[in-house]
Tab-separated table of C-alpha atoms in Angstrom:
chain	number	residue	atom	x	y	z
A	17	MET	CA	1.342	-25.475	6.912
A	18	ILE	CA	0.143	-23.021	9.575
A	19	PRO	CA	-1.631	-24.654	12.558
A	20	ASP	CA	-5.130	-23.579	13.640
A	21	ARG	CA	-3.670	-21.983	16.767
A	22	LEU	CA	-0.441	-20.239	17.653
A	23	GLY	CA	-0.116	-19.690	21.385
A	24	GLU	CA	-3.235	-17.935	22.649
A	25	PHE	CA	-4.300	-16.917	19.130
A	26	ARG	CA	-6.751	-18.725	16.838
A	27	ILE	CA	-5.849	-18.349	13.168
A	28	LEU	CA	-8.721	-16.968	11.056
A	29	GLY	CA	-7.151	-17.016	7.606
A	30	PRO	CA	-4.355	-15.691	5.388
A	31	LEU	CA	-3.886	-11.961	4.742
A	32	GLY	CA	-0.869	-12.212	2.447
A	33	ALA	CA	2.344	-14.058	1.672
A	34	GLY	CA	5.843	-13.331	0.423
A	35	ALA	CA	9.263	-14.868	-0.005
A	36	MET	CA	9.984	-14.765	3.737
A	37	GLY	CA	6.696	-16.199	5.003
A	38	SER	CA	3.043	-15.267	5.439
A	39	VAL	CA	0.685	-12.997	7.380
A	40	HIS	CA	-2.551	-14.258	8.903
A	41	ALA	CA	-5.568	-12.739	10.603
A	42	ALA	CA	-6.008	-14.110	14.112
A	43	VAL	CA	-8.094	-13.557	17.233
A	44	GLU	CA	-6.910	-13.703	20.816
A	45	ALA	CA	-9.011	-16.345	22.563
A	46	ARG	CA	-9.200	-14.551	25.927
A	47	THR	CA	-10.048	-11.015	24.775
A	48	GLY	CA	-11.519	-11.516	21.297
A	49	ARG	CA	-9.265	-8.823	19.801
A	50	THR	CA	-8.075	-9.340	16.247
A	51	VAL	CA	-4.410	-9.113	15.262
A	52	ALA	CA	-2.136	-9.922	12.358
A	53	ILE	CA	0.387	-12.704	12.849
A	54	LYS	CA	3.494	-12.744	10.681
A	55	VAL	CA	4.994	-16.222	10.376
A	56	LEU	CA	8.462	-17.011	9.078
A	57	SER	CA	8.171	-20.035	6.800
A	58	ALA	CA	9.481	-23.321	8.229
A	59	GLU	CA	12.149	-23.441	5.524
A	60	ARG	CA	13.300	-19.921	6.390
A	61	THR	CA	13.244	-20.566	10.139
A	62	VAL	CA	16.223	-22.856	9.791
A	63	HIS	CA	17.927	-20.554	7.285
A	64	GLY	CA	20.401	-18.453	9.258
A	65	SER	CA	20.175	-15.085	7.443
A	66	ALA	CA	16.368	-15.150	7.221
A	67	ALA	CA	16.003	-16.002	10.889
A	68	VAL	CA	18.415	-13.198	11.815
A	69	ARG	CA	16.476	-10.654	9.714
A	70	PHE	CA	13.186	-11.769	11.265
A	71	ALA	CA	14.591	-11.341	14.770
A	72	ARG	CA	15.989	-7.939	13.770
A	73	GLU	CA	12.562	-6.891	12.459
A	74	ALA	CA	11.089	-7.700	15.885
A	75	GLU	CA	13.810	-5.647	17.600
A	76	ILE	CA	13.362	-2.661	15.292
A	77	LEU	CA	9.561	-2.634	15.581
A	78	ALA	CA	9.840	-2.823	19.360
A	79	SER	CA	12.066	0.283	19.299
A	80	LEU	CA	9.543	2.321	17.264
A	81	ASP	CA	6.448	4.021	18.640
A	82	HIS	CA	4.588	6.173	16.136
A	83	PRO	CA	0.952	6.198	14.908
A	84	GLY	CA	2.174	5.917	11.328
A	85	ILE	CA	4.006	2.619	11.927
A	86	VAL	CA	2.421	-0.804	12.394
A	87	ARG	CA	2.842	-1.735	16.058
A	88	ILE	CA	4.306	-4.983	17.354
A	89	ASP	CA	2.689	-6.773	20.305
A	90	GLY	CA	5.289	-8.637	22.343
A	91	PRO	CA	8.545	-10.389	21.476
A	92	LEU	CA	9.437	-12.837	18.732
A	93	ARG	CA	7.819	-16.193	19.547
A	94	THR	CA	8.452	-19.772	18.482
A	95	THR	CA	5.860	-22.558	18.347
A	96	ALA	CA	6.301	-26.003	16.796
A	97	GLY	CA	9.387	-24.863	14.913
A	98	LEU	CA	7.692	-21.704	13.533
A	99	SER	CA	8.900	-18.193	14.385
A	100	TRP	CA	6.128	-15.592	14.524
A	101	LEU	CA	5.278	-12.006	15.467
A	102	VAL	CA	2.002	-10.508	16.668
A	103	LEU	CA	1.295	-7.226	14.902
A	104	GLU	CA	-1.403	-4.570	14.866
A	105	ARG	CA	-4.074	-5.486	12.318
A	106	ILE	CA	-4.985	-2.649	9.957
A	107	ASP	CA	-8.576	-2.575	8.732
A	108	GLY	CA	-7.898	-1.585	5.136
A	109	VAL	CA	-5.691	-2.386	2.149
A	110	ASP	CA	-2.219	-1.486	0.941
A	111	LEU	CA	-1.558	1.376	-1.453
A	112	ALA	CA	-0.783	-1.073	-4.269
A	113	ARG	CA	-4.405	-2.253	-4.199
A	114	VAL	CA	-5.667	1.320	-4.025
A	115	LEU	CA	-3.710	2.180	-7.157
A	116	ALA	CA	-4.878	-1.008	-8.886
A	117	ALA	CA	-8.487	-0.034	-8.209
A	118	ARG	CA	-8.266	3.707	-8.931
A	119	GLY	CA	-5.236	4.416	-11.072
A	120	ALA	CA	-3.713	7.901	-10.711
A	121	LEU	CA	-4.812	9.793	-7.594
A	122	PRO	CA	-5.524	13.511	-7.134
A	123	ALA	CA	-2.524	15.564	-6.013
A	124	ALA	CA	-4.246	16.528	-2.738
A	125	GLU	CA	-4.597	12.877	-1.727
A	126	VAL	CA	-0.996	12.090	-2.691
A	127	VAL	CA	0.299	15.022	-0.634
A	128	ASP	CA	-1.757	13.868	2.365
A	129	LEU	CA	-0.313	10.371	2.040
A	130	ALA	CA	3.233	11.795	1.681
A	131	ARG	CA	2.875	13.891	4.833
A	132	GLN	CA	1.775	10.885	6.851
A	133	VAL	CA	4.587	8.645	5.618
A	134	LEU	CA	7.194	11.372	6.078
A	135	GLY	CA	6.048	11.843	9.668
A	136	ALA	CA	6.660	8.148	10.267
A	137	LEU	CA	10.026	8.282	8.498
A	138	GLN	CA	11.163	11.170	10.691
A	139	HIS	CA	10.596	8.885	13.682
A	140	VAL	CA	12.328	5.925	12.018
A	141	HIS	CA	15.378	7.875	10.824
A	142	ALA	CA	15.783	9.677	14.151
A	143	ARG	CA	16.430	6.241	15.640
A	144	GLY	CA	19.106	5.452	13.085
A	145	VAL	CA	16.957	2.982	11.147
A	146	VAL	CA	16.480	2.771	7.361
A	147	HIS	CA	13.429	0.847	6.092
A	148	ARG	CA	15.077	-0.158	2.755
A	149	ASP	CA	11.896	-1.544	1.189
A	150	LEU	CA	9.298	1.239	0.974
A	151	LYS	CA	6.825	0.516	-1.825
A	152	PRO	CA	3.046	0.706	-2.299
A	153	SER	CA	2.499	-2.764	-0.824
A	154	THR	CA	4.220	-1.769	2.444
A	155	LEU	CA	2.049	1.347	2.900
A	156	LEU	CA	-1.259	0.333	4.493
A	157	VAL	CA	-4.309	2.597	4.194
A	158	ASP	CA	-7.141	2.115	6.691
A	159	ARG	CA	-10.838	3.017	6.325
A	160	GLU	CA	-10.250	6.485	7.781
A	161	GLY	CA	-7.459	7.316	5.344
A	162	ARG	CA	-4.688	6.851	7.910
A	163	VAL	CA	-1.468	5.404	6.499
A	164	ARG	CA	0.876	2.964	8.297
A	165	VAL	CA	4.358	1.940	7.237
A	166	SER	CA	4.725	-1.836	7.505
A	167	ASP	CA	7.178	-4.665	6.805
A	168	PHE	CA	10.530	-3.802	8.376
A	169	GLY	CA	11.883	-7.210	7.347
A	170	ILE	CA	15.036	-5.842	5.706
A	171	ALA	CA	15.334	-2.633	7.732
A	172	ALA	CA	18.788	-1.898	9.120
A	173	LEU	CA	20.882	0.747	10.787
A	174	ALA	CA	21.909	3.704	8.631
A	175	ASP	CA	25.194	3.426	6.715
A	176	SER	CA	24.840	-0.346	6.343
A	177	ALA	CA	24.966	-1.884	2.873
A	178	ALA	CA	21.834	-3.408	1.350
A	179	ILE	CA	23.637	-6.557	0.278
A	180	THR	CA	23.462	-10.151	1.476
A	181	ALA	CA	26.288	-12.465	2.455
A	182	THR	CA	25.927	-14.221	-0.905
A	183	GLY	CA	26.141	-10.993	-2.899
A	184	GLY	CA	22.407	-10.523	-3.525
A	185	VAL	CA	20.947	-7.022	-3.214
A	186	LEU	CA	18.107	-6.421	-0.764
A	187	GLY	CA	15.091	-4.336	-1.723
A	188	THR	CA	12.593	-4.064	-4.573
A	189	PRO	CA	14.226	-2.900	-7.852
A	190	ALA	CA	11.248	-0.771	-8.969
A	191	TYR	CA	11.675	1.493	-5.924
A	192	SER	CA	15.334	1.052	-4.933
A	193	ALA	CA	17.735	3.997	-5.077
A	194	PRO	CA	20.923	3.575	-7.150
A	195	GLU	CA	23.140	3.268	-4.058
A	196	GLN	CA	20.922	0.490	-2.694
A	197	SER	CA	20.873	-1.429	-5.983
A	198	GLY	CA	24.647	-1.051	-6.187
A	199	GLY	CA	25.205	-2.495	-2.727
A	200	ALA	CA	26.579	0.775	-1.289
A	201	PRO	CA	25.783	2.044	2.217
A	202	VAL	CA	22.288	3.506	2.630
A	203	ASP	CA	20.743	6.144	4.868
A	204	GLY	CA	17.466	8.016	5.274
A	205	ARG	CA	17.785	9.564	1.808
A	206	THR	CA	17.468	6.045	0.370
A	207	ASP	CA	13.982	5.794	1.897
A	208	LEU	CA	13.090	9.256	0.568
A	209	TYR	CA	13.994	8.046	-2.941
A	210	ALA	CA	11.716	5.031	-2.556
A	211	LEU	CA	8.886	7.178	-1.205
A	212	ALA	CA	9.279	9.608	-4.124
A	213	ALA	CA	8.967	6.648	-6.510
A	214	CYS	CA	5.720	5.668	-4.752
A	215	LEU	CA	4.381	9.237	-4.929
A	216	HIS	CA	5.299	9.458	-8.630
A	217	GLU	CA	3.383	6.245	-9.272
A	218	ALA	CA	0.357	7.500	-7.303
A	219	LEU	CA	0.281	10.751	-9.322
A	220	ALA	CA	1.035	9.269	-12.757
A	221	GLY	CA	-0.655	5.885	-12.544
A	222	ARG	CA	2.659	4.299	-13.531
A	223	ARG	CA	6.099	3.826	-11.993
A	224	PRO	CA	8.828	6.383	-12.724
A	225	PHE	CA	10.971	3.648	-14.296
A	226	GLU	CA	9.680	0.537	-16.053
A	227	ALA	CA	11.558	-2.350	-17.641
A	228	ASP	CA	11.104	-6.047	-18.372
A	229	ASP	CA	13.880	-7.277	-16.066
A	230	ALA	CA	15.540	-6.243	-12.825
A	231	ARG	CA	18.943	-5.513	-14.366
A	232	GLU	CA	17.543	-3.053	-16.901
A	233	LEU	CA	15.352	-1.525	-14.201
A	234	ARG	CA	18.412	-0.888	-12.019
A	235	ARG	CA	20.195	0.671	-14.985
A	236	LEU	CA	17.304	3.071	-15.592
A	237	HIS	CA	17.342	4.114	-11.935
A	238	GLU	CA	21.066	4.850	-12.310
A	239	ILE	CA	21.069	6.847	-15.566
A	240	ALA	CA	17.580	7.727	-16.852
A	241	PRO	CA	15.242	10.582	-15.908
A	242	PRO	CA	11.879	9.498	-14.429
A	243	ALA	CA	8.834	9.360	-16.683
A	244	PRO	CA	7.082	12.761	-16.809
A	245	LEU	CA	4.166	13.514	-14.504
A	246	ARG	CA	0.826	14.878	-15.735
A	247	ALA	CA	0.894	18.557	-16.636
A	248	THR	CA	-1.832	19.123	-14.018
A	249	VAL	CA	0.479	18.127	-11.148
A	250	PRO	CA	1.571	21.377	-9.424
A	251	GLU	CA	5.170	22.173	-10.368
A	252	PRO	CA	6.379	22.643	-6.755
A	253	LEU	CA	5.160	19.109	-5.970
A	254	ALA	CA	6.695	17.674	-9.137
A	255	ALA	CA	9.977	19.466	-8.341
A	256	ALA	CA	10.117	18.022	-4.815
A	257	ILE	CA	9.572	14.509	-6.187
A	258	ARG	CA	12.234	15.025	-8.881
A	259	GLN	CA	14.732	16.187	-6.290
A	260	ALA	CA	14.007	13.191	-4.036
A	261	LEU	CA	14.602	10.966	-7.096
A	262	ALA	CA	18.084	12.424	-7.749
A	263	LYS	CA	20.654	9.740	-8.583
A	264	ASP	CA	23.270	11.053	-6.154
A	265	PRO	CA	22.081	11.067	-2.514
A	266	ASP	CA	23.900	14.396	-2.007
A	267	ASP	CA	21.610	15.987	-4.628
A	268	ARG	CA	18.433	14.784	-2.921
A	269	ILE	CA	16.189	16.349	-0.327
A	270	ALA	CA	18.300	15.784	2.777
A	271	SER	CA	15.734	14.566	5.286
A	272	ALA	CA	12.116	13.673	5.901
A	273	ARG	CA	11.742	16.996	7.748
A	274	GLU	CA	13.024	18.923	4.715
A	275	PHE	CA	10.666	16.989	2.435
A	276	LEU	CA	7.767	17.856	4.763
A	277	GLU	CA	8.743	21.514	4.725
A	278	ALA	CA	8.697	21.480	0.909
A	279	LEU	CA	5.158	20.072	0.971
A	280	GLU	CA	4.036	22.652	3.519
A	281	GLU	CA	5.008	25.395	1.050
A	282	LEU	CA	2.634	24.033	-1.627
A	283	PRO	CA	-0.387	26.183	-2.504
A	284	ALA	CA	-3.847	24.827	-1.671
A	285	LEU	CA	-4.556	21.883	-3.974
A	286	PRO	CA	-7.942	21.120	-5.542
A	287	VAL	CA	-9.593	17.940	-4.303
A	288	GLY	CA	-11.226	15.787	-6.948
A	289	LEU	CA	-10.728	13.163	-9.602
A	290	PRO	CA	-7.366	13.089	-11.405
A	291	GLU	CA	-7.379	14.111	-15.041
A	292	ALA	CA	-5.392	11.069	-16.145
A	293	PRO	CA	-7.450	8.272	-17.690
A	294	ARG	CA	-8.382	5.387	-15.471
A	295	PRO	CA	-6.397	2.151	-15.960
A	296	ALA	CA	-7.639	-0.610	-18.206
A	297	ARG	CA	-10.350	-2.910	-16.945
A	298	ARG	CA	-9.113	-4.928	-13.973
A	299	ASN	CA	-9.502	-8.561	-13.049
A	300	PRO	CA	-13.024	-8.802	-11.559
A	301	ARG	CA	-12.029	-11.399	-8.967
A	302	ARG	CA	-9.229	-9.127	-7.695
A	303	LEU	CA	-11.762	-6.320	-7.271
A	304	ALA	CA	-14.082	-8.702	-5.462
A	305	THR	CA	-11.245	-9.383	-3.018
A	306	LEU	CA	-10.987	-5.649	-2.321
A	307	VAL	CA	-14.689	-5.450	-1.569
A	308	ALA	CA	-14.516	-8.529	0.660
A	309	ALA	CA	-11.757	-6.712	2.565
A	310	GLY	CA	-14.253	-3.953	3.301
A	311	VAL	CA	-13.022	-1.326	0.832
A	312	VAL	CA	-15.265	0.455	-1.691
A	313	VAL	CA	-13.715	0.156	-5.135
A	314	ALA	CA	-16.176	2.043	-7.308
A	315	ALA	CA	-16.728	5.705	-8.102
A	316	GLY	CA	-13.367	6.717	-6.642
A	317	ALA	CA	-14.488	5.925	-3.098
A	318	ILE	CA	-11.241	4.467	-1.790
A	319	ARG	CA	-9.954	7.562	-0.009
A	320	LEU	CA	-6.565	8.483	1.377
A	321	THR	CA	-8.037	11.486	3.182
A	322	ASP	CA	-11.236	12.022	5.095
A	323	ARG	CA	-11.684	15.581	3.888
A	324	PRO	CA	-14.916	16.315	1.970
A	325	ARG	CA	-14.381	15.599	-1.692
A	326	PRO	CA	-16.533	17.669	-4.057
A	327	GLN	CA	-17.457	16.214	-7.420
A	328	ALA	CA	-15.331	17.243	-10.369
A	329	ALA	CA	-17.209	18.778	-13.273
A	330	ASP	CA	-18.827	16.147	-15.454
A	331	PRO	CA	-17.230	13.138	-13.731
A	332	PRO	CA	-17.181	9.848	-15.633
A	333	ARG	CA	-20.050	7.567	-14.867
A	334	ILE	CA	-18.849	4.365	-13.211
A	335	GLU	CA	-20.775	1.215	-13.910
A	336	VAL	CA	-20.448	-1.536	-11.323
A	337	ARG	CA	-21.352	-5.041	-12.391
A	338	VAL	CA	-21.976	-7.638	-9.717
A	339	ARG	CA	-22.470	-11.319	-10.425
A	340	THR	CA	-24.018	-13.342	-7.611
A	341	ARG	CA	-23.552	-17.028	-6.985
A	342	ASP	CA	-27.174	-17.699	-7.984
A	343	GLY	CA	-26.560	-16.156	-11.441
A	344	ARG	CA	-28.018	-12.642	-11.031
A	345	ALA	CA	-26.215	-9.761	-12.776
A	346	ILE	CA	-26.699	-6.411	-11.045
A	347	GLU	CA	-25.497	-3.069	-12.436
A	348	GLY	CA	-25.213	0.339	-10.772
A	349	GLN	CA	-22.933	3.349	-10.314
A	350	SER	CA	-21.126	2.583	-7.070
A	351	ALA	CA	-20.802	-0.248	-4.581
A	352	GLY	CA	-19.331	-1.081	-1.201
A	353	LEU	CA	-19.754	-2.786	2.147
A	354	GLU	CA	-22.286	-1.349	4.586
A	355	ASP	CA	-23.086	-3.071	7.866
A	356	GLY	CA	-21.588	-6.307	6.593
A	357	ARG	CA	-23.617	-6.412	3.348
A	358	PHE	CA	-22.654	-5.428	-0.190
A	359	VAL	CA	-24.748	-2.443	-1.361
A	360	VAL	CA	-25.046	-1.337	-5.019
A	361	ARG	CA	-26.245	2.230	-5.732
A	362	LEU	CA	-27.142	4.382	-8.722
A	363	GLY	CA	-27.374	8.147	-8.228
A	364	GLY	CA	-27.450	7.668	-4.470
A	365	GLU	CA	-30.375	5.233	-4.596
A	366	VAL	CA	-29.912	1.634	-3.454
A	367	VAL	CA	-30.282	-0.792	-6.340
A	368	ALA	CA	-29.539	-4.013	-4.446
A	369	THR	CA	-28.305	-5.280	-1.089
A	370	ILE	CA	-26.418	-8.587	-1.186
A	371	ALA	CA	-24.793	-10.786	1.431
A	372	VAL	CA	-21.010	-10.766	0.885
A	373	GLU	CA	-20.845	-14.540	0.654
A	374	GLU	CA	-23.329	-14.416	-2.264
A	375	VAL	CA	-21.062	-12.197	-4.408
A	376	GLU	CA	-19.157	-14.182	-7.025
A	377	TRP	CA	-17.340	-11.258	-8.667
A	378	ILE	CA	-17.528	-7.535	-9.400
A	379	ASP	CA	-16.189	-5.330	-12.162
A	380	HIS	CA	-16.400	-1.631	-13.005
A	381	ARG	CA	-15.760	0.685	-15.971
A	382	PRO	CA	-16.783	4.151	-17.276
A	383	VAL	CA	-20.058	4.086	-19.243
A	384	GLU	CA	-22.468	6.385	-20.950
A	385	GLY	CA	-25.386	4.010	-20.509
A	386	SER	CA	-28.677	4.359	-18.728
A	387	GLY	CA	-30.054	3.186	-15.405
A	388	PRO	CA	-29.595	0.001	-13.443
A	389	ILE	CA	-30.315	-3.378	-14.890
A	390	VAL	CA	-31.220	-6.276	-12.607
A	391	ARG	CA	-31.544	-9.611	-14.318
């Protein structure tokens, strides 16, 4: 149980949780600034290896200073038996939620994301650090399209093995390079493999390797080619991702700088909706959570760039359905937060303006139907 206050910070509410602990929004009582506080669970605090990794995360973050990396504010702290870190709070969502809301992204957006992450990785690798757990949920996208690398909980020095004292392998199997899954020493190329898996997923709307269990997933990473990308993905981009996904680290792109140089050689990419179909209808309550977080989830409005985005020819019409707590059902074409209220639009015209706390759920899907319906 997290107390209402930790040091000079008042806890506002949870932002997320994982095996190691939880992250909470908080406000500093004296200045009113908001932060994110990462708390190691009480059970983990007394667990030697977890406590050591948490302390190492604090050390590594303190050694890094780059706009593409979540900043730490001060040293590791302990209160009432809880170990905790004060981190920069990012006003946005992680890439996993972006992909859940939008499916496959246009190549131009994926390249912009890749450039930002590779810039951060250049900084990380130059200091001899390997992240070891890059995945969509550790890439945070803010309202302006800026990307931050987060969660250095299992980061380590290059050439160390991603294996625990009890023989377990660190990392996330869906994005882990073969050498990491096999417990061999890792280096910056291991992170490039994981990033390439993220970029493949962002372009294809699915992971490069999929299986029902971790063992089979690791086997696919070791022996199988990645799932094909859409034919509309420019071949030079697809080739760079394939090379970064090579099984043998010696066959991969050698560094974040080299990966960046490959992206710089790409021709100008069109900006617009991807040609892949959108994913199946999502859980409406999950989408409501995205909107409550201040991110527009309809009509492709979650952006990874702030460049102007012209409409593709004949774009699919997106119907947004909003159910309010008093039973109203409101339908439109797009929706999002504006000045703290939830606004539904159709063809640029406002259909309804609703207080966020009155929204029970939202959902969206392509339609061929007519205008708004307010019941």
